[in-house]
């Protein structure tokens, strides 16, 4: 059987905060009966959470110390070595996949998109990749044009901080009212927008037509459900 020594030693902490006061004086200070205080001092009974809070407030001592013998602010970091703590950034969803107010209230799927409007990313991973969290968005993939690499509703973390187009990179693009997810192959004349699906035709974009396409960003991570 595990014995909670912190609880057993409560009477010692109670004696300490009484500072030599009589049981009668201390009981009045805490708005409790002398019998209750005597029971605490003898170890016969222990205070409820409410009474612990009342005593700590009346005596101006730490609630955690009174209950456990430790002050939370004084616990050494080594006691928490097994607790993983790292700042988490929330990556917002691509603006065109945001739900309307009505859709958000009902938590319904939006245009076939899972109702996840942001995605948690660890600060350490961002630092390792050299990415700015303020320049990232999440896009929920549609269709099978990039399968099997990217499938329907896979989450894609997109880096919108684009300085140059990298040959072979996968990019999210906007053309007129359409959103395209394509692999860009650089050519002497411009770009080729490629799919993994052989049934999809390659789109050739000449340099003179670049301004018709807006590059939203490139894919830096694919989030997949395994089952």
PDB file of N, CA and C in Angstrom, residues 11 32 38 53 56 83-84 86 99 104 130 152 159 179-180 188 193 211 213 222 225:
ATOM      1  N   UNK A  11      -0.051  17.887   9.834  1.00  0.00           N
ATOM      2  CA  UNK A  11      -0.112  18.413  11.201  1.00  0.00           C
ATOM      3  C   UNK A  11       1.139  19.220  11.529  1.00  0.00           C
ATOM      4  N   UNK A  32     -13.034  28.215  12.424  1.00  0.00           N
ATOM      5  CA  UNK A  32     -13.304  26.788  12.608  1.00  0.00           C
ATOM      6  C   UNK A  32     -13.405  26.490  14.097  1.00  0.00           C
ATOM      7  N   UNK A  38      -7.951  20.610  16.715  1.00  0.00           N
ATOM      8  CA  UNK A  38      -7.278  19.595  17.533  1.00  0.00           C
ATOM      9  C   UNK A  38      -7.178  18.266  16.772  1.00  0.00           C
ATOM     10  N   UNK A  53      -8.056  25.575   1.518  1.00  0.00           N
ATOM     11  CA  UNK A  53      -8.040  26.879   0.865  1.00  0.00           C
ATOM     12  C   UNK A  53      -8.301  27.989   1.868  1.00  0.00           C
ATOM     13  N   UNK A  56      -5.141  28.406   4.163  1.00  0.00           N
ATOM     14  CA  UNK A  56      -4.029  29.036   3.442  1.00  0.00           C
ATOM     15  C   UNK A  56      -4.291  30.523   3.220  1.00  0.00           C
ATOM     16  N   UNK A  83       8.427  15.399 -18.602  1.00  0.00           N
ATOM     17  CA  UNK A  83       7.290  16.133 -19.146  1.00  0.00           C
ATOM     18  C   UNK A  83       7.761  16.948 -20.339  1.00  0.00           C
ATOM     19  N   UNK A  84       7.229  16.639 -21.523  1.00  0.00           N
ATOM     20  CA  UNK A  84       7.654  17.333 -22.742  1.00  0.00           C
ATOM     21  C   UNK A  84       6.891  18.636 -22.874  1.00  0.00           C
ATOM     22  N   UNK A  86       6.882  22.183 -25.232  1.00  0.00           N
ATOM     23  CA  UNK A  86       7.417  22.982 -26.335  1.00  0.00           C
ATOM     24  C   UNK A  86       6.281  23.818 -26.912  1.00  0.00           C
ATOM     25  N   UNK A  99     -14.805  27.954 -43.690  1.00  0.00           N
ATOM     26  CA  UNK A  99     -16.257  27.811 -43.739  1.00  0.00           C
ATOM     27  C   UNK A  99     -16.951  29.152 -43.559  1.00  0.00           C
ATOM     28  N   UNK A 104     -19.443  26.943 -39.854  1.00  0.00           N
ATOM     29  CA  UNK A 104     -18.572  26.794 -38.698  1.00  0.00           C
ATOM     30  C   UNK A 104     -19.375  26.463 -37.438  1.00  0.00           C
ATOM     31  N   UNK A 130      13.721  25.880 -40.623  1.00  0.00           N
ATOM     32  CA  UNK A 130      13.951  27.276 -40.987  1.00  0.00           C
ATOM     33  C   UNK A 130      12.701  27.944 -41.527  1.00  0.00           C
ATOM     34  N   UNK A 152      -6.821  12.378 -51.491  1.00  0.00           N
ATOM     35  CA  UNK A 152      -7.959  13.170 -51.065  1.00  0.00           C
ATOM     36  C   UNK A 152      -7.918  13.422 -49.554  1.00  0.00           C
ATOM     37  N   UNK A 159       4.186  26.528 -47.408  1.00  0.00           N
ATOM     38  CA  UNK A 159       5.014  27.688 -47.080  1.00  0.00           C
ATOM     39  C   UNK A 159       4.755  28.777 -48.115  1.00  0.00           C
ATOM     40  N   UNK A 179      -8.129  26.537 -58.001  1.00  0.00           N
ATOM     41  CA  UNK A 179      -6.965  26.269 -57.166  1.00  0.00           C
ATOM     42  C   UNK A 179      -6.336  24.985 -57.667  1.00  0.00           C
ATOM     43  N   UNK A 180      -5.051  25.030 -57.958  1.00  0.00           N
ATOM     44  CA  UNK A 180      -4.351  23.884 -58.538  1.00  0.00           C
ATOM     45  C   UNK A 180      -3.223  23.435 -57.618  1.00  0.00           C
ATOM     46  N   UNK A 188      13.092  25.926 -70.394  1.00  0.00           N
ATOM     47  CA  UNK A 188      13.681  27.141 -70.948  1.00  0.00           C
ATOM     48  C   UNK A 188      12.618  28.182 -71.255  1.00  0.00           C
ATOM     49  N   UNK A 193       3.306  22.247 -65.521  1.00  0.00           N
ATOM     50  CA  UNK A 193       2.562  21.888 -64.319  1.00  0.00           C
ATOM     51  C   UNK A 193       2.164  20.424 -64.432  1.00  0.00           C
ATOM     52  N   UNK A 211       2.088  35.848 -65.083  1.00  0.00           N
ATOM     53  CA  UNK A 211       1.273  36.753 -64.267  1.00  0.00           C
ATOM     54  C   UNK A 211      -0.172  36.267 -64.120  1.00  0.00           C
ATOM     55  N   UNK A 213      -0.928  33.302 -63.223  1.00  0.00           N
ATOM     56  CA  UNK A 213      -0.909  32.310 -62.155  1.00  0.00           C
ATOM     57  C   UNK A 213      -0.335  32.931 -60.880  1.00  0.00           C
ATOM     58  N   UNK A 222       3.422  16.689 -45.739  1.00  0.00           N
ATOM     59  CA  UNK A 222       2.168  16.021 -46.057  1.00  0.00           C
ATOM     60  C   UNK A 222       1.681  15.300 -44.805  1.00  0.00           C
ATOM     61  N   UNK A 225      -3.548  10.230 -42.894  1.00  0.00           N
ATOM     62  CA  UNK A 225      -4.121   9.242 -41.987  1.00  0.00           C
ATOM     63  C   UNK A 225      -3.732   7.862 -42.498  1.00  0.00           C
TER      64      UNK A 225
END
